[in-house]
GROMACS .gro file of N, CA, C and O in nm:
model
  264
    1UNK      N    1   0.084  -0.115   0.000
    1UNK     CA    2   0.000   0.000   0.000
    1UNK      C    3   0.090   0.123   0.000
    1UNK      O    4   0.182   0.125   0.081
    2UNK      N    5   0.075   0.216  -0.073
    2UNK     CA    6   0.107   0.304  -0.057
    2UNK      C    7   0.021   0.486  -0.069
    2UNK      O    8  -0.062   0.527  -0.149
    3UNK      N    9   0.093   0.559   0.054
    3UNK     CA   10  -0.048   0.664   0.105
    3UNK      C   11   0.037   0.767   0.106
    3UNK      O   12   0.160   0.768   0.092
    4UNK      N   13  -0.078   0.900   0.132
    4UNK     CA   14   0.028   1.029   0.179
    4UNK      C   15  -0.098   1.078   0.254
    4UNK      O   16  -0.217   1.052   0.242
    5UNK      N   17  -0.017   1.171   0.347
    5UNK     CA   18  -0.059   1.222   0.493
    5UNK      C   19  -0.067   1.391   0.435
    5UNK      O   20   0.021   1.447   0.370
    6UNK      N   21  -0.173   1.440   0.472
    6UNK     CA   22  -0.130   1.550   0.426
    6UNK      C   23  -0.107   1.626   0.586
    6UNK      O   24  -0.110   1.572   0.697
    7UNK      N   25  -0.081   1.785   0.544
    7UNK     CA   26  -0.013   1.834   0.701
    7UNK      C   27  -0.088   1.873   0.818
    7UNK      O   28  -0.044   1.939   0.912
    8UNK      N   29  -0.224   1.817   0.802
    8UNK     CA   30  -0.350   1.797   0.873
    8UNK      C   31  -0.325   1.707   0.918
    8UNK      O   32  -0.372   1.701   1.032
    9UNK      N   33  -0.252   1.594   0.881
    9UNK     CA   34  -0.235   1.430   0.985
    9UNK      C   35  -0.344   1.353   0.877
    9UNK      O   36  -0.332   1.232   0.856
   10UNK      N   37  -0.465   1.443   0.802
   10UNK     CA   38  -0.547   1.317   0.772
   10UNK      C   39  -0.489   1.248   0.608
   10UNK      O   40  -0.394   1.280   0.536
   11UNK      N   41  -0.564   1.174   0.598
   11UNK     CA   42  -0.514   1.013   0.479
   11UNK      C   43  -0.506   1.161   0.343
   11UNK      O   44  -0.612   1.222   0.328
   12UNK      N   45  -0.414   1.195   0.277
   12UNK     CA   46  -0.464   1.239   0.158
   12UNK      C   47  -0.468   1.145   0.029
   12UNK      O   48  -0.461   1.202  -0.079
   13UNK      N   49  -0.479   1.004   0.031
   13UNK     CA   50  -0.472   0.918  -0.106
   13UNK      C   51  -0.394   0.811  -0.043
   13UNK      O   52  -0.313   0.829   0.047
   14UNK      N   53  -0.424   0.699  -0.096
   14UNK     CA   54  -0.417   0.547  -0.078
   14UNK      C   55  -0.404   0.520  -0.218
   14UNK      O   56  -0.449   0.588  -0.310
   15UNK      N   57  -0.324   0.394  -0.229
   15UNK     CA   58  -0.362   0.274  -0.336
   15UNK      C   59  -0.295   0.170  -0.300
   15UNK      O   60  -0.215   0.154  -0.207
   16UNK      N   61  -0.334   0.095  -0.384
   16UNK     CA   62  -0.296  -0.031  -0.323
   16UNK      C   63  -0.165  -0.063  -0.508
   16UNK      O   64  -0.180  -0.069  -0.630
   17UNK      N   65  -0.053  -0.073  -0.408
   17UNK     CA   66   0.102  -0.105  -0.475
   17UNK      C   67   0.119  -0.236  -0.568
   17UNK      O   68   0.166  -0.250  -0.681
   18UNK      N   69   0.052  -0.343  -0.461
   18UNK     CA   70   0.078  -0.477  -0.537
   18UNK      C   71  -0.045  -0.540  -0.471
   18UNK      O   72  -0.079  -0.545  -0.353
   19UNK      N   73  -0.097  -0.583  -0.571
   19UNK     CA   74  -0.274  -0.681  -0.490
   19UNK      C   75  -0.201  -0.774  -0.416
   19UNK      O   76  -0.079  -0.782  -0.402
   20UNK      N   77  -0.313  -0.861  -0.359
   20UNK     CA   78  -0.302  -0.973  -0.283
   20UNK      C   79  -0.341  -1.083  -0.382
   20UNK      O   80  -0.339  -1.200  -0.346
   21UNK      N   81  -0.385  -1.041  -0.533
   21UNK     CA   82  -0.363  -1.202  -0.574
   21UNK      C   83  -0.476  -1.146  -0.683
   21UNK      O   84  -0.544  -1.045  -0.665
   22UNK      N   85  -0.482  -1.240  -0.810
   22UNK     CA   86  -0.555  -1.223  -0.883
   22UNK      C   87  -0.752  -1.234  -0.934
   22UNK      O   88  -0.814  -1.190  -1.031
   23UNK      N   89  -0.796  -1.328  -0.793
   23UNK     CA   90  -0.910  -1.382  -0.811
   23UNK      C   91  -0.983  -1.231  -0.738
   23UNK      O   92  -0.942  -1.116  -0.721
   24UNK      N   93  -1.132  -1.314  -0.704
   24UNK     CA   94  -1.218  -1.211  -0.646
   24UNK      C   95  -1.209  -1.157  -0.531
   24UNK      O   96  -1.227  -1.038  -0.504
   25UNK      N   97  -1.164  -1.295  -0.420
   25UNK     CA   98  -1.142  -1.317  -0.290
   25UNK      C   99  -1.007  -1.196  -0.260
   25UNK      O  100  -1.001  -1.114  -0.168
   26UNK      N  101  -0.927  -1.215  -0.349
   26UNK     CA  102  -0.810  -1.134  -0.353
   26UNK      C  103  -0.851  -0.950  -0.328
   26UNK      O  104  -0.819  -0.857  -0.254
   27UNK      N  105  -0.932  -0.977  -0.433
   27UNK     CA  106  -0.950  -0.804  -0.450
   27UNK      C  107  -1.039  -0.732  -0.345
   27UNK      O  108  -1.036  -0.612  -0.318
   28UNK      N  109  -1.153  -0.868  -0.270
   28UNK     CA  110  -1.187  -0.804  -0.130
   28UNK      C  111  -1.061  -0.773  -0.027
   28UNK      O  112  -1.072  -0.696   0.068
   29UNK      N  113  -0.957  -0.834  -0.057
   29UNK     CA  114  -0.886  -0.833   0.065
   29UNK      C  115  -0.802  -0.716   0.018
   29UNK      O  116  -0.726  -0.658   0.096
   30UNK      N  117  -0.813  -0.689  -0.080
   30UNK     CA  118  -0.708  -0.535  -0.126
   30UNK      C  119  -0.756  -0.391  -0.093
   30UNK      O  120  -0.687  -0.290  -0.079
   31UNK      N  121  -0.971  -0.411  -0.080
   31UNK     CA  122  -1.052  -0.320  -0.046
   31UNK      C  123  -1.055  -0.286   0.113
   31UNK      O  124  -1.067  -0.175   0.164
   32UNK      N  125  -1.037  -0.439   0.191
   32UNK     CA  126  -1.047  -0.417   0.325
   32UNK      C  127  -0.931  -0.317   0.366
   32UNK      O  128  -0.950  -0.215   0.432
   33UNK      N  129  -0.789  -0.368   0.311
   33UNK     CA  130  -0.662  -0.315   0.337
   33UNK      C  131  -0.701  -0.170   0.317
   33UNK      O  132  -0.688  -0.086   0.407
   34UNK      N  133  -0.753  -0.141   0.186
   34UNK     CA  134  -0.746   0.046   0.182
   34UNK      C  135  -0.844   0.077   0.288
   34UNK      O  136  -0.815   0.149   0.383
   35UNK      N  137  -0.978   0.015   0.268
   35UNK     CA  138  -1.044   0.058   0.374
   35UNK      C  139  -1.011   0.065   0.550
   35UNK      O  140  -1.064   0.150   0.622
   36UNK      N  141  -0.941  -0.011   0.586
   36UNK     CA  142  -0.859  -0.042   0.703
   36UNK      C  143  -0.740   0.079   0.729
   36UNK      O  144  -0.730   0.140   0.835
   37UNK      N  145  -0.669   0.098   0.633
   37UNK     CA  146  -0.547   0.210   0.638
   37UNK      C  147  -0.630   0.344   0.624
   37UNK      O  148  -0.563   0.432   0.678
   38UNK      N  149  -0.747   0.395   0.575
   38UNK     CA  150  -0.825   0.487   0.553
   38UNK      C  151  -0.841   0.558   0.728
   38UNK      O  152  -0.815   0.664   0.785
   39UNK      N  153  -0.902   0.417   0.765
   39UNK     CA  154  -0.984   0.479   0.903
   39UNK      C  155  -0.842   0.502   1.024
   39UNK      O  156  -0.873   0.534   1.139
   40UNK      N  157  -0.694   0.483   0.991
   40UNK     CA  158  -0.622   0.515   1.082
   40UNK      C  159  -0.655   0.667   1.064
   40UNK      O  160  -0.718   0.738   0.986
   41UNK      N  161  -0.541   0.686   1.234
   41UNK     CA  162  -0.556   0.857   1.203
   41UNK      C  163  -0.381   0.873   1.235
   41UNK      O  164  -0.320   0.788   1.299
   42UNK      N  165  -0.314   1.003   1.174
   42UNK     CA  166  -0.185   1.038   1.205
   42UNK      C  167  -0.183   1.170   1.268
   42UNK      O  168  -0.266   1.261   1.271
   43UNK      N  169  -0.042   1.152   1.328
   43UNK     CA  170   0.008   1.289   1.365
   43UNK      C  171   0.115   1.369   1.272
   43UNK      O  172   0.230   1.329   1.291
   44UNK      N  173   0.106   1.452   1.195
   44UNK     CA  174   0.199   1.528   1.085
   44UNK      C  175   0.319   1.541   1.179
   44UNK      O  176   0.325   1.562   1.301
   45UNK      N  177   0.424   1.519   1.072
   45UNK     CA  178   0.534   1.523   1.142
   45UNK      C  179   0.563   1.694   1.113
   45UNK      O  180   0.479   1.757   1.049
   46UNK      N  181   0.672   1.753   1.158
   46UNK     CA  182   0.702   1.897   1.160
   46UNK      C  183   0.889   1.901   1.088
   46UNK      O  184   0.993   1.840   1.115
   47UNK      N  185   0.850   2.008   0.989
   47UNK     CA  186   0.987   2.092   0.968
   47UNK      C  187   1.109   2.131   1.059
   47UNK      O  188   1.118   2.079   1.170
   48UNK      N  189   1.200   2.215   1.017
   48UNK     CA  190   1.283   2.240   1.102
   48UNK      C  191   1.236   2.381   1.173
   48UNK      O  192   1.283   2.412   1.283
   49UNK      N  193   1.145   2.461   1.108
   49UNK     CA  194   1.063   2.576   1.159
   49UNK      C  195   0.966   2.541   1.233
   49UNK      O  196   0.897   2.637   1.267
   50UNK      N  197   0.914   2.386   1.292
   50UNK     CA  198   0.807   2.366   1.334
   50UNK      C  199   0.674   2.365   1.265
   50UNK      O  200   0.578   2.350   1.340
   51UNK      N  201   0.650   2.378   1.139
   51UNK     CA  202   0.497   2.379   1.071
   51UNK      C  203   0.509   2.219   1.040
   51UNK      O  204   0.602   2.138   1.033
   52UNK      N  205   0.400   2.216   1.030
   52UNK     CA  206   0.352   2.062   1.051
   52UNK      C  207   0.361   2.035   0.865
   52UNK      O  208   0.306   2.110   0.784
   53UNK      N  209   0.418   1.949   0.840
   53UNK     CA  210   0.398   1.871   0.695
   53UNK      C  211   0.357   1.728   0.707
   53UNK      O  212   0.360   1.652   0.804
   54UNK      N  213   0.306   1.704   0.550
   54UNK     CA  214   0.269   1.560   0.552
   54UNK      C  215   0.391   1.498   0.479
   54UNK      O  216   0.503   1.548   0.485
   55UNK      N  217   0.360   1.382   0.409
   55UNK     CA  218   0.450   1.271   0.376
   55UNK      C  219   0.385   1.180   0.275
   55UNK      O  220   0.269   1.193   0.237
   56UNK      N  221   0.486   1.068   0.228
   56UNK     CA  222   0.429   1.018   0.134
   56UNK      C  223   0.523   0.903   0.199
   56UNK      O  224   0.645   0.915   0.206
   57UNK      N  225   0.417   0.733   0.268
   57UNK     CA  226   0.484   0.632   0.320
   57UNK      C  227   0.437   0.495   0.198
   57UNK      O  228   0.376   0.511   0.092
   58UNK      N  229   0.481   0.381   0.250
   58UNK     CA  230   0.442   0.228   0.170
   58UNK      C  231   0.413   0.141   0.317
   58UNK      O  232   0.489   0.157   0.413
   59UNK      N  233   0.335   0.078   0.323
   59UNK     CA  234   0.320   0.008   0.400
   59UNK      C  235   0.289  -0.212   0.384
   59UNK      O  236   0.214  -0.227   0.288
   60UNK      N  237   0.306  -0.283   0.415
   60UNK     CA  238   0.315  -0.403   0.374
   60UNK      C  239   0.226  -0.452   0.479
   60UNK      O  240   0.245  -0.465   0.600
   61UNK      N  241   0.112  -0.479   0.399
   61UNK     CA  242  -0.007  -0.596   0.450
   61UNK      C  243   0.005  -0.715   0.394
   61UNK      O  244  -0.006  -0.735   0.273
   62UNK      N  245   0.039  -0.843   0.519
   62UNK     CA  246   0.051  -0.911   0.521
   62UNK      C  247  -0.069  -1.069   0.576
   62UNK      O  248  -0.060  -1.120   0.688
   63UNK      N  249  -0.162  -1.114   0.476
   63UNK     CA  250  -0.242  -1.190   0.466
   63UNK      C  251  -0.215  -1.297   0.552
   63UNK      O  252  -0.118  -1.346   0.493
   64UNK      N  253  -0.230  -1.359   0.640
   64UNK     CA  254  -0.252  -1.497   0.639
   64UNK      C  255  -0.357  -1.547   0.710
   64UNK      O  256  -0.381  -1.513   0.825
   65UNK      N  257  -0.425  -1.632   0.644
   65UNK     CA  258  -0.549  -1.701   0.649
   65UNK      C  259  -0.530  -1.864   0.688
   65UNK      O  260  -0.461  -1.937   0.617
   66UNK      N  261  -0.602  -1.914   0.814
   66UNK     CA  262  -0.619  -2.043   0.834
   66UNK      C  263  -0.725  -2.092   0.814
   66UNK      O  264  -0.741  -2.213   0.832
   0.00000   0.00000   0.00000
């Protein structure tokens, strides 16, 4: 997954980097992931002047199912 924060802390854009797999089952689990990383919340990190900026991170969701 990869997202950016804008300097509010909130989500400014998601997508998803590399699916979890090609079928149907797959692509629910690629929707939960954005939907899941959506509802976090951040804290903007800050400059060397102190104003708050956002960022642009990747993150790795990792499936496993029994």
């Amino acid at each position: 997954m990869r997202f950016s924060v804008g300097a509010d802390g909130k989500m400014a854009s998601v997508e998803v980097a590399q699916s979890a797999g090609p079928s149907r089952e797959h692509k629910m689990l690629d929707r939960v992931a954005v939907a899941k990383l959506s509802e976090c919340t951040f804290r903007a990190g800050v400059d060397e002047n102190g104003r708050p900026m956002g960022g642009s991170f990747s993150v790795e969701y990792v499936w496993k199912l029994d």
